[in-house]
CSV table of C-alpha atoms in Angstrom, one decimal:
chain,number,residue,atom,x,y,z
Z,89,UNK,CA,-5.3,24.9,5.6
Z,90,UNK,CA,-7.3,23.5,7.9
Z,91,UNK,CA,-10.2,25.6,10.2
Z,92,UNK,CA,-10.4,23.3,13.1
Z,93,UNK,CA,-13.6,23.7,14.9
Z,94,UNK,CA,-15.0,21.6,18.0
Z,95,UNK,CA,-15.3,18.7,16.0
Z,96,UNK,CA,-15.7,14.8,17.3
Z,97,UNK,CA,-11.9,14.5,16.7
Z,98,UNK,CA,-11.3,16.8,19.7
Z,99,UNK,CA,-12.5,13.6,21.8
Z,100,UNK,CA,-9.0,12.0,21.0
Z,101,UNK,CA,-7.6,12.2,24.2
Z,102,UNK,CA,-10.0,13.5,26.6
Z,103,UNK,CA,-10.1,10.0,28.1
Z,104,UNK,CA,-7.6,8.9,30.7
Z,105,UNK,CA,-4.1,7.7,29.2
Z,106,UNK,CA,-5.4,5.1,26.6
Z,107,UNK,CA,-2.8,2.2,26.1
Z,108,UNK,CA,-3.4,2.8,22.2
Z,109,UNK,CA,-3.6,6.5,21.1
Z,110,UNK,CA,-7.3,7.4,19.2
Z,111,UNK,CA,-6.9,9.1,15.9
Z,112,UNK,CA,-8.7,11.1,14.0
Z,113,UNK,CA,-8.2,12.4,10.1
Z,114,UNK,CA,-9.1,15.4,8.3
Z,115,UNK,CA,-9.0,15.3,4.4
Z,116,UNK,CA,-8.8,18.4,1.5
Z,117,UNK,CA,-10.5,17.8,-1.9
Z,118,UNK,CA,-9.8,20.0,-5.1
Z,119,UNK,CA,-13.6,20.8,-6.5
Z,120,UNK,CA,-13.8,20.9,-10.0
Z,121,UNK,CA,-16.4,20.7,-13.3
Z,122,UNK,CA,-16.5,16.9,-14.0
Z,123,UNK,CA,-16.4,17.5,-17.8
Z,124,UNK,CA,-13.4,19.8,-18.0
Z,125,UNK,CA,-11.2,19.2,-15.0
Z,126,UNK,CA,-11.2,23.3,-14.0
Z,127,UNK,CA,-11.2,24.5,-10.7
Z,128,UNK,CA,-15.0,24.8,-9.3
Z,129,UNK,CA,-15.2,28.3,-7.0
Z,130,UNK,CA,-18.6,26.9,-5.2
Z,131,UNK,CA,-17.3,25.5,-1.9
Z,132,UNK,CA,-19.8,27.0,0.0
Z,133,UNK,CA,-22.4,25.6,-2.2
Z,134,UNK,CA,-20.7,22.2,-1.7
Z,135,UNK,CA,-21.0,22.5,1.9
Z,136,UNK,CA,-24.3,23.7,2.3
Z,137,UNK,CA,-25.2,20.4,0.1
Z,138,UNK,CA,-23.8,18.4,2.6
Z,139,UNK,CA,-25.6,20.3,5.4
Z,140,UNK,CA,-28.9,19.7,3.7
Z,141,UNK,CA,-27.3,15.3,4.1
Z,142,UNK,CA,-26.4,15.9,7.5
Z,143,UNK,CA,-23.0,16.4,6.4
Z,144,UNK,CA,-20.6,18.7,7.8
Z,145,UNK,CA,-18.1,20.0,5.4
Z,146,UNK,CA,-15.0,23.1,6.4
Z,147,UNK,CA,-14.6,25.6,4.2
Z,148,UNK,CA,-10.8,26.1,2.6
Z,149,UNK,CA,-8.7,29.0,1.3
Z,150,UNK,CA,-10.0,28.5,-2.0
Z,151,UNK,CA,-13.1,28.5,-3.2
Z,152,UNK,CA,-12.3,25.0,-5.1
Z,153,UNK,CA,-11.7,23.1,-1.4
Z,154,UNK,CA,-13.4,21.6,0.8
Z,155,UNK,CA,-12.3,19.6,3.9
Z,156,UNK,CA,-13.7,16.4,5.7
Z,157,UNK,CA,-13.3,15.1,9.4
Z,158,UNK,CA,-14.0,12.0,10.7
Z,159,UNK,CA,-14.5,11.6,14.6
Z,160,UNK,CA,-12.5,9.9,16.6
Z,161,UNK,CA,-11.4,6.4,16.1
Z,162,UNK,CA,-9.9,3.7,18.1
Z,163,UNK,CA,-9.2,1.3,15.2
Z,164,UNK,CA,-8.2,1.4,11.8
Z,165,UNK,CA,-11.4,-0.7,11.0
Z,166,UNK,CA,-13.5,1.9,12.1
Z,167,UNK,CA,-11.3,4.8,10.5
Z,168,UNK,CA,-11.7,2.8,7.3
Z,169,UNK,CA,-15.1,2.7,7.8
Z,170,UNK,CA,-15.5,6.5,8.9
Z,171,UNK,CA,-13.2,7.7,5.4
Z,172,UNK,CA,-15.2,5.9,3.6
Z,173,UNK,CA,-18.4,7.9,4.5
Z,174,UNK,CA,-16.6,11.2,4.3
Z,175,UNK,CA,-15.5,10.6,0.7
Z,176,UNK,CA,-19.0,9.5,0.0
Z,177,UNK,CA,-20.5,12.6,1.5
Z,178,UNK,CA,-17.7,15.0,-0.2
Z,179,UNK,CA,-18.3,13.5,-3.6
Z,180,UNK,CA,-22.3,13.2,-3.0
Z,181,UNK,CA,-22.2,17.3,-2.0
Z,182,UNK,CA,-20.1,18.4,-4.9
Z,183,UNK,CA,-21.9,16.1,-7.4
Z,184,UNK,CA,-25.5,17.6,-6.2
Z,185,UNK,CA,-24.4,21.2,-7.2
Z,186,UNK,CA,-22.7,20.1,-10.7
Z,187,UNK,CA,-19.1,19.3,-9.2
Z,188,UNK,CA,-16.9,16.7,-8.6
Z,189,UNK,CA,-14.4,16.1,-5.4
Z,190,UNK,CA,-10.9,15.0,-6.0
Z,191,UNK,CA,-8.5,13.7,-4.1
Z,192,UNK,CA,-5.4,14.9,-5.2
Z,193,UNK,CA,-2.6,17.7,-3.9
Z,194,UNK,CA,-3.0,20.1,-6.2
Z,195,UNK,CA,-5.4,20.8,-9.0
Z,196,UNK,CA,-4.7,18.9,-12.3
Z,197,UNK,CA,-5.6,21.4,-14.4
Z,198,UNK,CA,-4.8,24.8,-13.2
Z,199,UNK,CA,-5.7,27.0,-10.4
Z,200,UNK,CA,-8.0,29.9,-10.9
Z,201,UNK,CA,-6.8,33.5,-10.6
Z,202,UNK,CA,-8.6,35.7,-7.3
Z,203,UNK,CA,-10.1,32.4,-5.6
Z,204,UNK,CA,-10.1,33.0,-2.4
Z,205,UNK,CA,-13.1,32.3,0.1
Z,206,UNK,CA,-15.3,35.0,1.4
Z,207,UNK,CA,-14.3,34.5,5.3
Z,208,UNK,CA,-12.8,37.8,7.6
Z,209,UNK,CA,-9.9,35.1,8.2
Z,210,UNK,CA,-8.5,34.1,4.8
Z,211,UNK,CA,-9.0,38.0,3.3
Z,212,UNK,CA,-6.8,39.2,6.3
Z,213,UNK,CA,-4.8,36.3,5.2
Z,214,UNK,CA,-4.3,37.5,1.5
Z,215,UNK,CA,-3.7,41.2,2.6
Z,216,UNK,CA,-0.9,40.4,5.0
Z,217,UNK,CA,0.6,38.1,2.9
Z,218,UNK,CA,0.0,38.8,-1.0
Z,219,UNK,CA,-0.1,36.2,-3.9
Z,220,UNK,CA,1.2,33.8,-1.1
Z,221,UNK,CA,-2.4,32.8,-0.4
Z,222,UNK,CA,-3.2,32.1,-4.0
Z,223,UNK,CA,-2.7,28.8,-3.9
Z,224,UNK,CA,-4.9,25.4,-4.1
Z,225,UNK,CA,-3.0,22.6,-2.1
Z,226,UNK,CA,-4.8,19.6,0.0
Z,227,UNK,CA,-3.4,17.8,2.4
Z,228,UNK,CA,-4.4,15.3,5.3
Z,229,UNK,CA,-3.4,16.1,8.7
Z,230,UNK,CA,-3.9,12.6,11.3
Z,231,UNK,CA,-4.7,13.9,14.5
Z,232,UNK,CA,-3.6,11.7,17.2
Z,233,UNK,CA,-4.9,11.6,20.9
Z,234,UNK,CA,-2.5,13.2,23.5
Z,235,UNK,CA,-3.4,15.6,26.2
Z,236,UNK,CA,-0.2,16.5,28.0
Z,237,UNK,CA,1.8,19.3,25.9
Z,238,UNK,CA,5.0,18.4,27.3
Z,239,UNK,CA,5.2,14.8,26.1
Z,240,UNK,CA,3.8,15.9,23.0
Z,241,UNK,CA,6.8,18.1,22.4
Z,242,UNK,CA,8.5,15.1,22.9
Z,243,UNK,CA,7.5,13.3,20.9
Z,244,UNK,CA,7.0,15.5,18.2
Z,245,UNK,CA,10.8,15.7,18.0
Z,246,UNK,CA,10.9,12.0,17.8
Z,247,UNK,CA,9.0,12.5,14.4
Z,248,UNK,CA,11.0,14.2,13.1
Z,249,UNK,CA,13.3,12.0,11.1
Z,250,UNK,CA,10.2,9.9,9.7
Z,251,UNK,CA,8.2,13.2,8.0
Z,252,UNK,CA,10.1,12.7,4.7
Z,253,UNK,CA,9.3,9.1,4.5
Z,254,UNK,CA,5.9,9.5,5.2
Z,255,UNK,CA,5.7,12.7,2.7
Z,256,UNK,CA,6.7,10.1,0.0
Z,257,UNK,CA,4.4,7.2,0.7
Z,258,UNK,CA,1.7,9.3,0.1
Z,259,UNK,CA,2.6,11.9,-2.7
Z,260,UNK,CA,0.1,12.8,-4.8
Z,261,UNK,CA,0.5,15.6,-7.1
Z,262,UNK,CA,3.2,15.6,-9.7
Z,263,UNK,CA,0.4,17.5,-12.1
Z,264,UNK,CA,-0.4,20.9,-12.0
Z,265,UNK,CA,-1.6,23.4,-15.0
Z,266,UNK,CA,-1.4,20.1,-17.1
Z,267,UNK,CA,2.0,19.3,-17.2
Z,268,UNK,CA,4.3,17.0,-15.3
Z,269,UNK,CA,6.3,19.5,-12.4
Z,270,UNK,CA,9.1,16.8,-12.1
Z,271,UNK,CA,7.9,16.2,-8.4
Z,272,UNK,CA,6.1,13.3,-6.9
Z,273,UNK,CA,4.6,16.2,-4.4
Z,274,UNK,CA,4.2,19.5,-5.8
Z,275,UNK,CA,2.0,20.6,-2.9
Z,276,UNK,CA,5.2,20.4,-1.0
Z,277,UNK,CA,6.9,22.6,-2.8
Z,278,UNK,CA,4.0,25.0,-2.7
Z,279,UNK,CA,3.7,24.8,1.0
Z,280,UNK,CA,7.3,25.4,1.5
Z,281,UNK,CA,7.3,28.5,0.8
Z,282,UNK,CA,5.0,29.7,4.1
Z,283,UNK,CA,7.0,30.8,6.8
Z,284,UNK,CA,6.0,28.8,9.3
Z,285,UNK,CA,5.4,25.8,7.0
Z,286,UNK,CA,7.7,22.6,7.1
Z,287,UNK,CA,9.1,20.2,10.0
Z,288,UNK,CA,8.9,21.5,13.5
Z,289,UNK,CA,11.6,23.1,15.4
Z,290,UNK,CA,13.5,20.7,18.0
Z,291,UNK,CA,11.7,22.1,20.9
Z,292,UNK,CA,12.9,21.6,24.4
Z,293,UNK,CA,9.9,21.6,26.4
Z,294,UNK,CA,6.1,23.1,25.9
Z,295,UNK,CA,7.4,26.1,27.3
Z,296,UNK,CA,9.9,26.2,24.6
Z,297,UNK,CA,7.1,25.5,21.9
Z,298,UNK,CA,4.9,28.7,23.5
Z,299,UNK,CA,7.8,30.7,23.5
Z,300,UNK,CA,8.5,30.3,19.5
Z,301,UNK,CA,5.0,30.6,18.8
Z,302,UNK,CA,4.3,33.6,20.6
Z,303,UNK,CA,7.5,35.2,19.2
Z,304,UNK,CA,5.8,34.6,15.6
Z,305,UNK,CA,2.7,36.1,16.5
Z,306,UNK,CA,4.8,39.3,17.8
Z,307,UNK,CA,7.0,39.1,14.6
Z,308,UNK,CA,3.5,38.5,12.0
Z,309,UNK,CA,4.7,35.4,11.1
Z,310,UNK,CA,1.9,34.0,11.4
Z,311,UNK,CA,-1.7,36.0,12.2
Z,312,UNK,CA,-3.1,33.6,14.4
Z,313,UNK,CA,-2.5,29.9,16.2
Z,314,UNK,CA,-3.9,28.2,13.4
Z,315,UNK,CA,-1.6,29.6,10.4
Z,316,UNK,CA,1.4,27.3,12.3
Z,317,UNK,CA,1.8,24.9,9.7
Z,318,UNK,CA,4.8,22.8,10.9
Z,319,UNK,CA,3.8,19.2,9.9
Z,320,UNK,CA,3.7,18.3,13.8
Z,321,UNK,CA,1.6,20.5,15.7
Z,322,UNK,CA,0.0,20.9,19.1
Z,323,UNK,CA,-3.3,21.6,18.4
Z,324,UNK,CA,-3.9,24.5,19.7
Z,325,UNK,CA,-8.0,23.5,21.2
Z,326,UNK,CA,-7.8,19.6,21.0
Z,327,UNK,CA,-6.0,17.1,23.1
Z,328,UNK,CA,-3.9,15.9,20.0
Z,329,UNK,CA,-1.0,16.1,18.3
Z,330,UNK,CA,-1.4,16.5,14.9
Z,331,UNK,CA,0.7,15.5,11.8
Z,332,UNK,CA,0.3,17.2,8.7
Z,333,UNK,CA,3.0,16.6,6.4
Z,334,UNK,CA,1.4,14.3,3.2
Z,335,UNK,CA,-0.5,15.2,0.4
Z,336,UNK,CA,-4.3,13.9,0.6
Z,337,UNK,CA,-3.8,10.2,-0.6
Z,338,UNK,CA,-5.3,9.3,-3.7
Z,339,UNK,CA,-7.4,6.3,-1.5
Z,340,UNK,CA,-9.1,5.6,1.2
Z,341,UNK,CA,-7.0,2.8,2.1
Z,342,UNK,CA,-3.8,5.1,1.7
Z,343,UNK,CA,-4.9,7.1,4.2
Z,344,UNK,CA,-5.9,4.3,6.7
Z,345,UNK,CA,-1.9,3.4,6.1
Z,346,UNK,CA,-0.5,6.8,6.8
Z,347,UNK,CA,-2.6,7.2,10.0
Z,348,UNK,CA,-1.7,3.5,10.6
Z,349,UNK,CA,2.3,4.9,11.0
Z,350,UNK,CA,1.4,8.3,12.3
Z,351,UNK,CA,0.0,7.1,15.4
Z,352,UNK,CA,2.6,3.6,15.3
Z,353,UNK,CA,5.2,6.5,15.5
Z,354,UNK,CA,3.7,8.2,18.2
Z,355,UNK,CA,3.2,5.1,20.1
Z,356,UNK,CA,7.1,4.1,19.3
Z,357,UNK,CA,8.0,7.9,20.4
Z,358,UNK,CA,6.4,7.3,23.7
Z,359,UNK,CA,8.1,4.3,24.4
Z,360,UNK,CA,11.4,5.5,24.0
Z,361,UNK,CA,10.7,8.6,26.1
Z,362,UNK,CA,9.8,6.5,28.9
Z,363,UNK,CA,12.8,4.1,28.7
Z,364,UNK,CA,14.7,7.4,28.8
Z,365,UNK,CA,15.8,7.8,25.3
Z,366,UNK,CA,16.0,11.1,23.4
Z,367,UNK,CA,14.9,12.0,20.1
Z,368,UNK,CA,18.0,12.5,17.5
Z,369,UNK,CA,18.8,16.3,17.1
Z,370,UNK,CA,19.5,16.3,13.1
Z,371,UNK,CA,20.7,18.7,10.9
Z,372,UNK,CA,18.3,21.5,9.4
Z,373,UNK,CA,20.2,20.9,5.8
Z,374,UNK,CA,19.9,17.0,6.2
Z,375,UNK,CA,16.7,17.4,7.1
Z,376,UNK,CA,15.6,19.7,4.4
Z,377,UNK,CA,17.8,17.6,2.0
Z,378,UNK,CA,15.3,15.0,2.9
Z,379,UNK,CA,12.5,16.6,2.1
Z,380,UNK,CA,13.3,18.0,-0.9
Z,381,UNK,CA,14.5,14.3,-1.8
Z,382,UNK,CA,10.9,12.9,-1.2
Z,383,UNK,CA,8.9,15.1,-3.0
Z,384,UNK,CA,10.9,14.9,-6.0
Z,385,UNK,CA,10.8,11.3,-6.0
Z,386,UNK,CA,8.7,9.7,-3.5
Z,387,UNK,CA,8.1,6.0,-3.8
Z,388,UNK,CA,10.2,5.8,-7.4
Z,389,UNK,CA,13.3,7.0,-6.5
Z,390,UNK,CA,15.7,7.6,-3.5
Z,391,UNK,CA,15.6,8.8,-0.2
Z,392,UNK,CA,17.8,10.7,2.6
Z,393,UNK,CA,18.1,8.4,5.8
Z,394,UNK,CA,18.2,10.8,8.0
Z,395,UNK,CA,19.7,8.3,10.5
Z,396,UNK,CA,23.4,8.1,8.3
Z,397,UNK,CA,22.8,11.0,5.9
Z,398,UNK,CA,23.1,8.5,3.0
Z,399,UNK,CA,21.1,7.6,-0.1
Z,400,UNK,CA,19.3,5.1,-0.3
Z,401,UNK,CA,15.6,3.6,-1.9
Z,402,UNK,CA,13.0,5.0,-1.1
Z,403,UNK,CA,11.9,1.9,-0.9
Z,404,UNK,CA,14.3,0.7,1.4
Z,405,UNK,CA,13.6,3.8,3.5
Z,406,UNK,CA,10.4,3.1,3.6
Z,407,UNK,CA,11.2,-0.7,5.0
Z,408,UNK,CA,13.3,1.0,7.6
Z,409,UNK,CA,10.0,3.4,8.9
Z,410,UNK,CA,7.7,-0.1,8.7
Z,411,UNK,CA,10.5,-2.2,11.2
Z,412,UNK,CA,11.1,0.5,13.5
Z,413,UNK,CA,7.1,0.9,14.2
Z,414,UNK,CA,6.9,-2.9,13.8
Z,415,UNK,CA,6.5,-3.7,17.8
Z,416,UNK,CA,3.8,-1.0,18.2
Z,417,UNK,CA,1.9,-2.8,15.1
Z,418,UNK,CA,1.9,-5.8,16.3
Z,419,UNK,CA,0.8,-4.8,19.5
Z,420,UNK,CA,-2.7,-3.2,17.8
Z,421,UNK,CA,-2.9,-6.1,15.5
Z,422,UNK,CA,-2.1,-3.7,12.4
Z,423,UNK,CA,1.7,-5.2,11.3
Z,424,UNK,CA,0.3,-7.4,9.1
Z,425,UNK,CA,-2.3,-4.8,7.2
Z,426,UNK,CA,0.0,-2.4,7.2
Z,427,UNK,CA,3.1,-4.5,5.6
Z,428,UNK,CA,0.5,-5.8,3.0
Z,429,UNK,CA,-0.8,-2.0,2.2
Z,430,UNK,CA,2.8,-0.7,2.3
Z,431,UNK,CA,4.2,-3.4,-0.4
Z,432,UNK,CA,0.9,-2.3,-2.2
Z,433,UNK,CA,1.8,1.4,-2.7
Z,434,UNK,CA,5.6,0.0,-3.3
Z,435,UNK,CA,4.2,-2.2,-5.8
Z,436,UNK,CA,0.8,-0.9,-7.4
Z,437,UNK,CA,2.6,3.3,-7.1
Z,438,UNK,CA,0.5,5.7,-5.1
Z,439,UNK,CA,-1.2,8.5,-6.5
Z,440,UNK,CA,1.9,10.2,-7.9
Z,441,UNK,CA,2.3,7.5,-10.0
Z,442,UNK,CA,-0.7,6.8,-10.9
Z,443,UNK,CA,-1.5,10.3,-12.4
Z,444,UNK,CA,1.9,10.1,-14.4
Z,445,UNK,CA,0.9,6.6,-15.7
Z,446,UNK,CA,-2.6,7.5,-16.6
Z,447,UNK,CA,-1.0,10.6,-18.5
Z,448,UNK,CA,1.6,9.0,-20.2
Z,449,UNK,CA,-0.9,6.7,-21.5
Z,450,UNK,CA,-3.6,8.5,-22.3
Z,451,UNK,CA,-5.1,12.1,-21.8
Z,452,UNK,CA,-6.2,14.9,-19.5
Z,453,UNK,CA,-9.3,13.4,-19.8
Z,454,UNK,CA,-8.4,9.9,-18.7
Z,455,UNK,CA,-6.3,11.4,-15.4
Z,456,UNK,CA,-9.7,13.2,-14.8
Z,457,UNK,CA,-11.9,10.1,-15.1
Z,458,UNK,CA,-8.9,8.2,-13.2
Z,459,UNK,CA,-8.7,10.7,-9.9
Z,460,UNK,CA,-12.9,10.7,-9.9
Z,461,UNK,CA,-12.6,7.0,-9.6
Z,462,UNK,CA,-10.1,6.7,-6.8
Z,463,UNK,CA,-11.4,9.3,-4.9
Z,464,UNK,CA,-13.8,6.7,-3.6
Z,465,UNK,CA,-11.8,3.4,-5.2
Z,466,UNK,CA,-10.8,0.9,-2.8
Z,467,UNK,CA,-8.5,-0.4,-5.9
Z,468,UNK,CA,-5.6,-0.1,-2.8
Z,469,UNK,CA,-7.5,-2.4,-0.3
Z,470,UNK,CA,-8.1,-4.7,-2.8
Z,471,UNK,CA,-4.5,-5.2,-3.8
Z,472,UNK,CA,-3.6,-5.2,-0.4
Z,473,UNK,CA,-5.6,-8.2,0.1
Z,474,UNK,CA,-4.4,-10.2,-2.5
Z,475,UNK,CA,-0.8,-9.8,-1.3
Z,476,UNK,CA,-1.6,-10.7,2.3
Z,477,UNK,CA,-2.9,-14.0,0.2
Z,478,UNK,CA,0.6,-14.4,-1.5
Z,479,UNK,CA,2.3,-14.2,1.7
């Protein structure tokens, strides 16, 4: 649940109509004690760590996250580079007060009972909406540079169709209280149950996306601008457009990949609005088949192509999603890293798989020892490279 505060991300877009969008990324770690795996409630000892680094650290709903933002970016070598010291200053913080950072959806191990963080906010949060707000999820929301609402409602809507995909390439929490849920994205099926979670309405125009917001505000849907957690957003203080759907990816690298097709799909999305194309009105039930679809199963099994309504691979939906960015990839030199760190994840798993090999095989303790590691791994990179050799 990310706090966005005037951060170096809100840069993305101040400039005058860039021919490639900036991005920016915000990440959610699960803290926990490094021998046992439990949740760690010190996330405000965790950030004032960082602080004492020169870090700054956002406080979460729970008292075992913590969030990371990188400024803005105008490559995905410099985003790499920028993750990168944002995992090291996460895992650095939690280490120097007895914790460790993970990067994973949900906690492996359990969530605590009464863990919610000491801010005005999330307490108003927990009285207006219960046992709701006693959850532990993480995402990472790609913020990408756009400063006029009305094309951003645009292109949100051109999104659309691609969240599910996108929500499988990157699931990363099929473990929660020690046990296998049967989904490749348990966080998902957490966060569904917010009201104002999931994709975002078609909306007509900015007007249009004021006029639903302001009627959830009236109706105490939501308590405040921030609480809309549709997986496209307008921010509400930044010139961006921000996409929320995944999980946090178990990698760096994974993450470079998604904001790779976040902001290939905005760029697409913007062509076709200028050529005078409109964004596909789909079905709410195809849509939400969809989703369902990819967090149960996300790179392993099948998908909902939202474009015929059939079943098909996921990793043939995830082929279709790489060609239809393709000309905006090749335009910022990224087709060929991408393809490489797509076949990768298809290949190697992502961090759903992963954590259910690593338990299969072996114990809590190994998936502990496993999601410490690849927190700050580049395991994914170095794969990546080695297919781009094959190729």
């Amino acid at each position: 649940m990310s706090t966005l505060s005037a951060d170096p991300i809100g840069a993305a877009g101040a400039e005058t109509a860039p021919s490639v969008p900036t991005i920016g990324v915000e990440e959610e770690f699960v803290l926990v004690d490094p021998d046992t795996g439990t949740p760690f409630l010190g996330n405000t000892a965790v950030a004032a760590a960082a602080q004492r680094r020169g870090a700054e650290l956002q406080l979460e709903l729970s008292r075992c996250q913590i969030e990371t933002a990188t400024p803005v970016c105008h490559d995905l070598t410099d985003l790499r580079h920028q993750l990168r010291r944002t995992r090291t200053q996460v895992t650095a913080a939690a280490a120097a007060v007895g914790a460790a950072a993970l990067a994973t959806g949900v906690p492996p191990f359990g969530p605590p009972p009464t863990s919610i963080t000491a801010l005005p906010r999330y307490q108003r949060m927990v009285e207006h909406f219960g046992l709701l707000a006693e959850q532990v999820i993480c995402g990472c929301h790609v913020h990408v540079g756009l400063a006029d609402r009305g094309l951003a409602v645009q292109v949100s809507n051109h999104l659309r169709p691609w969240l599910p995909v996108l929500l499988a390439l990157t699931a990363n929490s099929p473990i929660a209280a020690c046990r296998d849920t049967g989904y490749a994205s348990w966080r998902h099926v957490l966060w569904s149950r917010w009201p104002s979670a999931g994709p975002p309405p078609y909306f007509r125009s900015a007007q249009h996306y004021d006029t639903v917001v302001a009627a959830m505000l009236d109706h105490e849907v939501i308590l405040d601008t921030a609480m809309l957690y549709w997986d496209v957003r307008l921010s509400a203080h930044l010139p961006t457009l921000e996409v929320r759907v995944s999980d946090v990816p178990a990698t760096a690298e994974e993450t470079v990949l998604l904001a790779a097709l976040v902001r290939a799909l905005v760029t697409t999305a913007l062509g076709a609005i200028d050529s005078g194309h409109p964004a596909p009105v789909l079905d709410p039930a195809l849509l939400r088949a969809a989703y369902w679809r990819a967090a149960r199963d996300g790179v392993t099994g099948y998908a909902v192509d939202t474009g015929s309504g059939h079943l098909v691979s996921a990793r043939e939906a995830t082929a279709r999603l790489v060609d239809h960015v393709r000309p905006a990839l090749e335009r910022t030199g990224d087709y060929r890293t991408v393809r490489c760190a797509v076949e990768c994840v298809l290949g190697a798993g992502n961090g759903a798989v992963r954590q259910r090999r690593t338990l299969q095989t072996g114990t809590l303790t190994d998936l502990l020892r496993m999601l410490t590691r690849t927190t700050t791994d580049i395991c994914v990179e170095e794969l990546g490279h080695g297919a781009a050799d094959r190729t």
